[in-house]
Structures are given as C-alpha cells and as structure tokens.
Short mmCIF file of C-alpha atoms and ligand atoms in Angstrom, two decimals:
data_model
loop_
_atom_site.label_atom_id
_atom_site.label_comp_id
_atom_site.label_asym_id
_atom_site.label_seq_id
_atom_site.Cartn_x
_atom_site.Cartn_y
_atom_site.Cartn_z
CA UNK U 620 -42.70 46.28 -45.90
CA UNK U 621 -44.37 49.49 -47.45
CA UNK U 622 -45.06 52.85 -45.98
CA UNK U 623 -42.52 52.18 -42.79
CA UNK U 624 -41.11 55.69 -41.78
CA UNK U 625 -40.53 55.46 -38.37
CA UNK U 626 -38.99 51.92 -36.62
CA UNK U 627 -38.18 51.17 -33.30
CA UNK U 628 -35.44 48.05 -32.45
CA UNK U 629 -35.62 46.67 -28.75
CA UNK U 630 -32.81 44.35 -28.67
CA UNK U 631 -31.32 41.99 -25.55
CA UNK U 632 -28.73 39.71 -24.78
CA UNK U 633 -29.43 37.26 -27.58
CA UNK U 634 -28.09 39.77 -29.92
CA UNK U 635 -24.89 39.61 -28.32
CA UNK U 636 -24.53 35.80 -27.69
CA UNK U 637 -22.78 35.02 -31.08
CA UNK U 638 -20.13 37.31 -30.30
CA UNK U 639 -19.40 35.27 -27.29
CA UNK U 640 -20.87 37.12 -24.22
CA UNK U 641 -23.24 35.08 -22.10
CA UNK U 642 -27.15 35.52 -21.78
CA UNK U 643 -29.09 35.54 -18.74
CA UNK U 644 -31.82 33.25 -18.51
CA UNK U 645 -30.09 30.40 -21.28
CA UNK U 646 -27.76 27.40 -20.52
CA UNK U 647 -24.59 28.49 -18.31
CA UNK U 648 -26.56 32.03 -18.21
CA UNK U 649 -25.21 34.80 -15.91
CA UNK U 650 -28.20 34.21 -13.91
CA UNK U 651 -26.89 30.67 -13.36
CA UNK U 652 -23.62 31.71 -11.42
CA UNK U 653 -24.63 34.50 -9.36
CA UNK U 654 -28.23 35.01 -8.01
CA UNK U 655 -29.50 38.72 -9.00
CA UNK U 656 -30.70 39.92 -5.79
CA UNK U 657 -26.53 39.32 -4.98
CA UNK U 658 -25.19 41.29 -7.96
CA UNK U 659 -27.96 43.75 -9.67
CA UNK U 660 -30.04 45.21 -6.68
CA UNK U 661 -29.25 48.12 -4.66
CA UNK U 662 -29.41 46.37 -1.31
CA UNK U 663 -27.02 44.12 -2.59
CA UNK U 664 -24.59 47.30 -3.13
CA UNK U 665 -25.00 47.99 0.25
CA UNK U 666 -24.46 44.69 1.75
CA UNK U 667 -21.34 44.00 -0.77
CA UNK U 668 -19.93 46.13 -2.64
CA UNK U 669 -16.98 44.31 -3.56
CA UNK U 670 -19.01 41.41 -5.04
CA UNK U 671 -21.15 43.82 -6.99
CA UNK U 672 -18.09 45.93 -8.10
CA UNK U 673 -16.44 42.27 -9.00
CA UNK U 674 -19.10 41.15 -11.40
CA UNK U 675 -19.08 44.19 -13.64
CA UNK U 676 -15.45 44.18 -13.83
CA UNK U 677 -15.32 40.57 -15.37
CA UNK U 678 -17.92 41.68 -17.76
CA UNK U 679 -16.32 45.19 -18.34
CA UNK U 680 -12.83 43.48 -19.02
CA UNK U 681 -14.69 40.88 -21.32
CA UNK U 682 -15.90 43.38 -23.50
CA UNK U 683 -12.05 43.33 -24.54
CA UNK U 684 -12.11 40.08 -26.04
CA UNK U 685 -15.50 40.36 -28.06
CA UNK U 686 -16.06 41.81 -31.19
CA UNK U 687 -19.52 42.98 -33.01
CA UNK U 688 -21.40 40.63 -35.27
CA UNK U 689 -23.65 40.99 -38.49
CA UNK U 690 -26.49 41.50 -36.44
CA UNK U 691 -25.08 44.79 -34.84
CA UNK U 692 -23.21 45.25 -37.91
CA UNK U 693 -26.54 45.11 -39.90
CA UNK U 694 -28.22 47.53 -37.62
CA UNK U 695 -25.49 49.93 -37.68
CA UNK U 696 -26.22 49.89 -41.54
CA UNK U 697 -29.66 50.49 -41.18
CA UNK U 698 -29.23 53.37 -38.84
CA UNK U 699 -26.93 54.74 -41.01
CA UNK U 700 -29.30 54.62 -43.95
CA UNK U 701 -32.76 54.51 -43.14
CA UNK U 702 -34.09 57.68 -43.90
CA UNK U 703 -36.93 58.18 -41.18
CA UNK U 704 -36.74 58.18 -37.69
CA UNK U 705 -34.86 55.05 -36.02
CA UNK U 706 -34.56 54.38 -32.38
CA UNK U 707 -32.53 51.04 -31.14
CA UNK U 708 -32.98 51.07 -27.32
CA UNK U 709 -30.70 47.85 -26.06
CA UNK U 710 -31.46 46.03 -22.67
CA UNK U 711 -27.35 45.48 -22.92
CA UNK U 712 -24.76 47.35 -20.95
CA UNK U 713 -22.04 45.92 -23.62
CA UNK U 714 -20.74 48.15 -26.45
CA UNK U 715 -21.25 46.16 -29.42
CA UNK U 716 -23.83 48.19 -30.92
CA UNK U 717 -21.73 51.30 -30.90
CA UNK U 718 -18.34 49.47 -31.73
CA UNK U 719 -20.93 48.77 -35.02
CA UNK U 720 -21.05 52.03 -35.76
CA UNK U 721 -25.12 52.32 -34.31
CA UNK U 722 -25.43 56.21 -33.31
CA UNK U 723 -29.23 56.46 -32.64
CA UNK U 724 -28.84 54.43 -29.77
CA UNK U 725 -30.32 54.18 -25.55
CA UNK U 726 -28.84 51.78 -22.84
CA UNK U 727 -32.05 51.74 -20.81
CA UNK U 728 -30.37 48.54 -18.02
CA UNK U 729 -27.04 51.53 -18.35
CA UNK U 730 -23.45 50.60 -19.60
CA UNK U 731 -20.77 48.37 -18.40
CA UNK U 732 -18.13 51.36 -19.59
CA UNK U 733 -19.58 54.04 -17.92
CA UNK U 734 -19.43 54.57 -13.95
CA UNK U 735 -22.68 56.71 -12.41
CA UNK U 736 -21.59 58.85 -9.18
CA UNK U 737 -24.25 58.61 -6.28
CA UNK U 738 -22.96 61.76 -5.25
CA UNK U 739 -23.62 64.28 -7.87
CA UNK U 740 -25.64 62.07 -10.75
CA UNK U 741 -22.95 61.98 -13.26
CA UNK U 742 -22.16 59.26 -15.76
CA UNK U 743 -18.81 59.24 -16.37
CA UNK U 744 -16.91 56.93 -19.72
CA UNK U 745 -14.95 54.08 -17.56
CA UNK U 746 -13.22 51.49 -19.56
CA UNK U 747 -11.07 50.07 -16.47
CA UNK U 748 -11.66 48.38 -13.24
CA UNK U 749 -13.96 50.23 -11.15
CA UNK U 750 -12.76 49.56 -7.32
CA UNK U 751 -15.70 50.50 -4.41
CA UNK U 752 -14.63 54.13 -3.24
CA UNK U 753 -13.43 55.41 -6.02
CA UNK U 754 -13.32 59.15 -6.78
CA UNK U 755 -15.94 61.08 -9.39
CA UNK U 756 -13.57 63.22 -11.13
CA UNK U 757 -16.55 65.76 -11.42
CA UNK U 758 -17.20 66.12 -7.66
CA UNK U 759 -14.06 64.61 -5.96
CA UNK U 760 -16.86 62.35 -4.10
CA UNK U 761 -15.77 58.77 -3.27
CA UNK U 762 -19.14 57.82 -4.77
CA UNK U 763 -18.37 55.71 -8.16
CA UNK U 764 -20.63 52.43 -8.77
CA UNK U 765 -21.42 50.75 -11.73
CA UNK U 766 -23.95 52.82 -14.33
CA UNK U 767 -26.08 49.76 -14.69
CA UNK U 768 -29.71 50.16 -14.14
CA UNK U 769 -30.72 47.56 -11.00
CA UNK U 770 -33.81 45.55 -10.30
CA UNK U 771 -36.17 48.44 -8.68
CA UNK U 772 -34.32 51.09 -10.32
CA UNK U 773 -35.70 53.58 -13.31
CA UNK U 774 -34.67 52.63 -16.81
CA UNK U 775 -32.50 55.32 -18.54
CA UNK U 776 -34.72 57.75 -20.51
CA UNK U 777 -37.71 55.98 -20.63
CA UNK U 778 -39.92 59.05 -21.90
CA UNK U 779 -37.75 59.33 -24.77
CA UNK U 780 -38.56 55.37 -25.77
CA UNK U 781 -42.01 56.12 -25.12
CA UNK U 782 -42.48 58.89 -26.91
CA UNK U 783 -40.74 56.90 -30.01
CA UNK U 784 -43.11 53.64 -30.00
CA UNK U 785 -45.94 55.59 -30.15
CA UNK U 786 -44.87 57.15 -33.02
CA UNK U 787 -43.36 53.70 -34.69
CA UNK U 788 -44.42 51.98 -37.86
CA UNK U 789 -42.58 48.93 -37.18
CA UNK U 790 -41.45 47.47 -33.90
CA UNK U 791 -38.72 44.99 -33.75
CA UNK U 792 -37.59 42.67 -30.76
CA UNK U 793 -34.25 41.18 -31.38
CA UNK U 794 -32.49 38.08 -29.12
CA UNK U 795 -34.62 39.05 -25.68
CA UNK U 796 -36.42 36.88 -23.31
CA UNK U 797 -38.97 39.41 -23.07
CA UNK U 798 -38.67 38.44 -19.00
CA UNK U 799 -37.93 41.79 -17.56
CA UNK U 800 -40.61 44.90 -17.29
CA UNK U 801 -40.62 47.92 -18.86
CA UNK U 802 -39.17 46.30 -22.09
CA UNK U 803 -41.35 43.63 -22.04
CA UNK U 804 -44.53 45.64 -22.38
CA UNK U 805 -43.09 47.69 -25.28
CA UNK U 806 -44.49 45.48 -27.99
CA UNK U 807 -48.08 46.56 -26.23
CA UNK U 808 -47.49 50.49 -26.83
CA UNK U 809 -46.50 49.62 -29.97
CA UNK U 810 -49.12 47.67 -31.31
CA UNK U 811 -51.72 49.81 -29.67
CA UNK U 812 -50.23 52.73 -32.02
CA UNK U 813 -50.50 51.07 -34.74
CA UNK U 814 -46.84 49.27 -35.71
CA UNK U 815 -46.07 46.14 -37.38
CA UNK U 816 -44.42 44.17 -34.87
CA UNK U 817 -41.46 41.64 -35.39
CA UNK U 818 -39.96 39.01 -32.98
CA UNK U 819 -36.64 38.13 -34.29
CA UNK U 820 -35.06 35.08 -31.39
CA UNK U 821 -33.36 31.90 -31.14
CA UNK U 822 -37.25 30.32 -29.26
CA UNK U 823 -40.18 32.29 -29.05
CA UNK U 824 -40.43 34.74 -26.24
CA UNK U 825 -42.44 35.50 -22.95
CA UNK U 826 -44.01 37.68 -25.34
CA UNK U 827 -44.45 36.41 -28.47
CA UNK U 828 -48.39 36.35 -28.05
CA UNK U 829 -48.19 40.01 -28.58
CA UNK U 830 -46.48 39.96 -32.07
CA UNK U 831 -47.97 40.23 -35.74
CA UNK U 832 -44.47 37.66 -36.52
CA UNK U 833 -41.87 35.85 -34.69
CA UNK U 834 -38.82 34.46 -36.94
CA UNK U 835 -37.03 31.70 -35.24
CA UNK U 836 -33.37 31.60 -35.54
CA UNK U 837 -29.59 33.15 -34.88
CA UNK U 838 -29.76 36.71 -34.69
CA UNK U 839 -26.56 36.92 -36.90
CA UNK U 840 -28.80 35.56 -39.70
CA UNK U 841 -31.87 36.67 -38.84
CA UNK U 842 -30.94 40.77 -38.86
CA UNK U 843 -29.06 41.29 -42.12
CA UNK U 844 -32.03 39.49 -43.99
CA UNK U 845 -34.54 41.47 -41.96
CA UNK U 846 -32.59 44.74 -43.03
CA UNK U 847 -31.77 43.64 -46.99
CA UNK U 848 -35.28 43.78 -47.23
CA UNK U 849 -36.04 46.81 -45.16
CA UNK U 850 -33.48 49.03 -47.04
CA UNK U 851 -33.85 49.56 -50.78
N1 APR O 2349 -29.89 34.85 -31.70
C1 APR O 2349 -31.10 35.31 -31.31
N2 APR O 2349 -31.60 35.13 -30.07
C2 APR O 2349 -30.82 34.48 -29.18
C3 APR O 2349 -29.53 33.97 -29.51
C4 APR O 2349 -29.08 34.19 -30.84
N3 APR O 2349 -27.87 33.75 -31.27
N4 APR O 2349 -29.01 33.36 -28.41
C5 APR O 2349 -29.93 33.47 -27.43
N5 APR O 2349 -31.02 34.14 -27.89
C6 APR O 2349 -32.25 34.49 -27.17
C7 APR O 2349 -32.66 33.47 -26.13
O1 APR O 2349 -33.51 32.50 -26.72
C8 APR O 2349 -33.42 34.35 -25.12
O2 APR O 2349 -34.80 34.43 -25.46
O3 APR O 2349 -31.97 35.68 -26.45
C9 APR O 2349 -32.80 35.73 -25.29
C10 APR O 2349 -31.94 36.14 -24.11
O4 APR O 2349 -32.79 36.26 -22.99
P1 APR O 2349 -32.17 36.72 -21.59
O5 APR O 2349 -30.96 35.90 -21.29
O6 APR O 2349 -33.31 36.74 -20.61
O7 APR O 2349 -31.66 38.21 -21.84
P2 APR O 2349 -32.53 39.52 -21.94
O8 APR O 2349 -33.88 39.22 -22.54
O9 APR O 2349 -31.69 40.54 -22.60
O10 APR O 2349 -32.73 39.93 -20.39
C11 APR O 2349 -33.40 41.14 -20.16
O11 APR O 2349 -32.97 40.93 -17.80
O12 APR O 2349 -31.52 40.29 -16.18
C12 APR O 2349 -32.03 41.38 -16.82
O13 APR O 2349 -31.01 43.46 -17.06
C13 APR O 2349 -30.97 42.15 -17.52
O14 APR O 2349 -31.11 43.32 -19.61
C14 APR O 2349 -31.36 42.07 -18.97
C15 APR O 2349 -32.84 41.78 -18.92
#
C-alpha cells in the first residue's frame, strides 16, 4: 500500500471475541441476555441502578480472565512502529488494546475500568466492583456510575476522531457490526477525504457497501497479515 502516512483503525467487539469476551449482536451475544434499553441507557440508570451497576461488574471482573490476542498484539506493533500519524479509536470498553501495548488509543462507548462521577465530570481508573452510591474520591460526591458511553449519550472525543479521518490515508474497520451511529458513518468521512478503506470481519458488515475491500475472516489472522504488509 504506497504513499500511506496517516491511518485510522475503528475496531469493535469482533476484535475481542477470540480472546473470549462475547459480542453483541452474534450467537449468545450480550444483546441476547439483557435487552439494552435495561442495561446501556440512562433511564435505565435511573430506574435500576443495581442491574446496570451488575452488568458492568461481570464484564469488569471478566476482563480478569482474558488475555490480548495477535490482532491487538499486531496493532500494538504497528502503533509502535508506524512512523506517521496513527489513531485506533475502539467501540470496546475492555482493555485489551492497551494490555497490547496500543498507546495512540480513544474509547469512544468509555471503559469498563474507569468509573465517570455525575457530580463533578471526572473519570476516575476503577478496576473493582463499582456498587451504586459510591464515593468520587475527587469530590466526596456519592455520584460513581459506570464510564461507559449509553445509547443517547455523546461518544468520548469525537472531534478528535474527526479531525483524524479527514486527514487519513487509509481507514480500517476491524471485527464491528457497523450497527451503531457515529462509528458507523466513519468509513463515509473517510472516503470522502480521500482514504483507502479496509473492512477486516468474520461476515461482511452493515457497511460494507461503503468500502474499497472487505477481507472475510478471524481477526486474529486477518490483522497481523494486514500489518506484515503495512510495515516494512
Ligand atoms: N474476527 C473478526 N470479526 C469478528 C470475529 C472475529 N473473530 N468474531 C465476530 N466478529 C464480527 C461479527 O461478525 C460482527 O460483525 O464482529 C462484529 C461484532 O459486531 P457487534 O456484536 O455488533 O459489536 P460492535 O460492532 O462492536 O457493536 C458496536 O454497539 O451495542 C453497542 O456499544 C456497543 O460498542 C458496541 C456497539
């Protein structure tokens, strides 16, 4: 791929599935067992926060038994090495890419080990359970919920993204539905500046339309192929 300086890498739950920690929208999904609007709105915070507070911390604690695999692996390489700009924004609130070693890095859904105070705004590292009630440490507020980004809520830095795939050469979409706006439509601002543009997924995507290529298959092969090539 010649004359690539700057790359943007939109990755989802499929990236993560090989490592053991369930999609959304697949076979025995999280979307299967709990309905969203009970678990990832902010009316359902309201009308139960125990449930909501519940769900996170089996996913938080699961992050415990999970490791990275050579698709995070390989993308932590590539950030490492490439030497233009590189942006890999994640859909994911696990902490696989940075247990990788990936540095240039945005949670735009948030992170399951990190709890956001309603109080004051702060997002605060939280590796342990998360109770309803519990105390910001910066404010003294009882005001801690989960730092995930809800249905109806603004994605995390989302003029930073843009800003970075209108400026990208190549465009990659790794192990995501493409289900869920504003991630969905990046492939759009992308190809209307000018990238290359990649699907890399188990099945094609909502989106695929939109892509120069889509490359069928496990992520964990896919990605460290994809990046042999990339880096010289
Ligand atoms: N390798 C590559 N792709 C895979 C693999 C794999 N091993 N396993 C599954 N996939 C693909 C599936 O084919 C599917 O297209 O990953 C995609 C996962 O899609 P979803 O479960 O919808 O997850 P995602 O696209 O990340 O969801 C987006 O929706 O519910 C919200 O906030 C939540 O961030 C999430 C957003």
């Amino acid at each position: 791929m010649e004359d690539i300086r700057n790359i943007v890498i939109l990755t989802g739950a499929g990236i993560s599935a090989e490592s053991g920690l369930a999609t959304f929208r697949g076979p025995d999904g999280l979307w299967e067992g709990h309905q969203v609007e009970d678990v990832c709105t902010p009316e359902a915070l309201e009308r139960n926060a125990a449930l909501v507070h519940r769900f996170y911390d089996e996913r938080r604690a699961k992050l415990n038994e999970v490791q990275p695999n050579a698709a995070h692996h390989a993308l932590a390489e590539l950030d490492a090495r490439w030497p233009g700009d590189l942006l890999i924004v994640t859909q994911n609130v696990d902490d696989l890419h940075e247990r990788a070693g990936a540095r240039r890095l945005i949670h735009m859904h948030g992170e399951l080990r990190s709890a956001l105070c309603v109080a004051c705004g702060e997002s605060l590292p939280w590796p342990d359970p998360l109770p309803p009630g519990s105390q910001c440490p910066a404010c003294s507020r009882k005001s801690l919920r989960p730092d995930i980004v809800f249905f109806g809520e603004m994605p995390y830095q989302m003029d930073l993204i843009d800003a970075a795939l209108r400026r990208a050469d190549l465009f990659l979409s790794i192990g995501t539905s493409g289900a869920v706006y504003p991630a969905a439509g990046f492939v759009q601002t992308a190809r209307h500046a000018g990238a290359r543009t990649l699907e890399l997924n188990l099945e094609p995507s909502a989106g695929s339309f939109y892509f120069e290529e889509s490359r069928i298959g496990p992520a964990s092969e896919l990605v460290p192929d994809l990046v042999r090539r990339l880096l010289p």
